[in-house]
Amino acid sequence: MSIVETDGPELLAALRKLLAAKNIVSDEDIAARRQSTDNASPGQGAKMVARAWTDPAYKALMLEDGTKAAEAMNIPMVGMPPLGVLENTGDVHNLIVCTLCSCYPRAVLGYPPFWYKSAAYRARAVRDPRGLLGEFRTTLPDDVQIHVVDSTADYRWMVLPKRPEGTEGWSVEQLAAIVREGDMVGVTVPSV
Ligand code: FE
């Protein structure tokens, strides 16, 4: 039996007390981090995307500073690595991967999808991004350049997908409803 199993709660309490006493991590910090992890889901990212599609000033903020754009949507980012947002256009398609492990903008999107952590995804995103996209049934025109972007422990990336045609006049809620998890990683594109 491990120490953690026998003395888990006592050890944890003692550690938290020590961290608080040394002004390293307070109980409030832990509560805030817990809340951000519990509330994070692709739905939060979808709301940011939908707002960016309808609000040019918000889109500009999002592309300049993803962390501030998340905070503007009341997503707690304290203690989280900075968030960068990359825009997919008619010329460039961004695909996010963590080649080293599974770095993901968890504060915004929640836990990464299972395939994101797989060795196959991490290797193939780099070696054959277009082939990988094909496996997600995503076909891009040949003249669209694919940028493969590495998320790291120091900097997390998400994609601002291209707004699909046929969504003119849609409400923010309607738009958010068509944005899926994979669209914000770049393995899929929103469609109507
Ligand atoms: Fe990682």
PDB file of C-alpha atoms and ligand atoms in Angstrom, residues 98 101-103, ligand 1:
ATOM      1  CA  CYS A  98       1.203  18.640 -29.017  1.00  0.00           C
ATOM      2  CA  CYS A 101       2.528  14.963 -24.972  1.00  0.00           C
ATOM      3  CA  SER A 102      -1.012  16.371 -24.763  1.00  0.00           C
ATOM      4  CA  CYS A 103      -0.818  20.136 -24.158  1.00  0.00           C
TER       5      CYS A 103
HETATM    6 FE    FE B   1       1.843  18.324 -24.132  1.00  0.00          FE
END
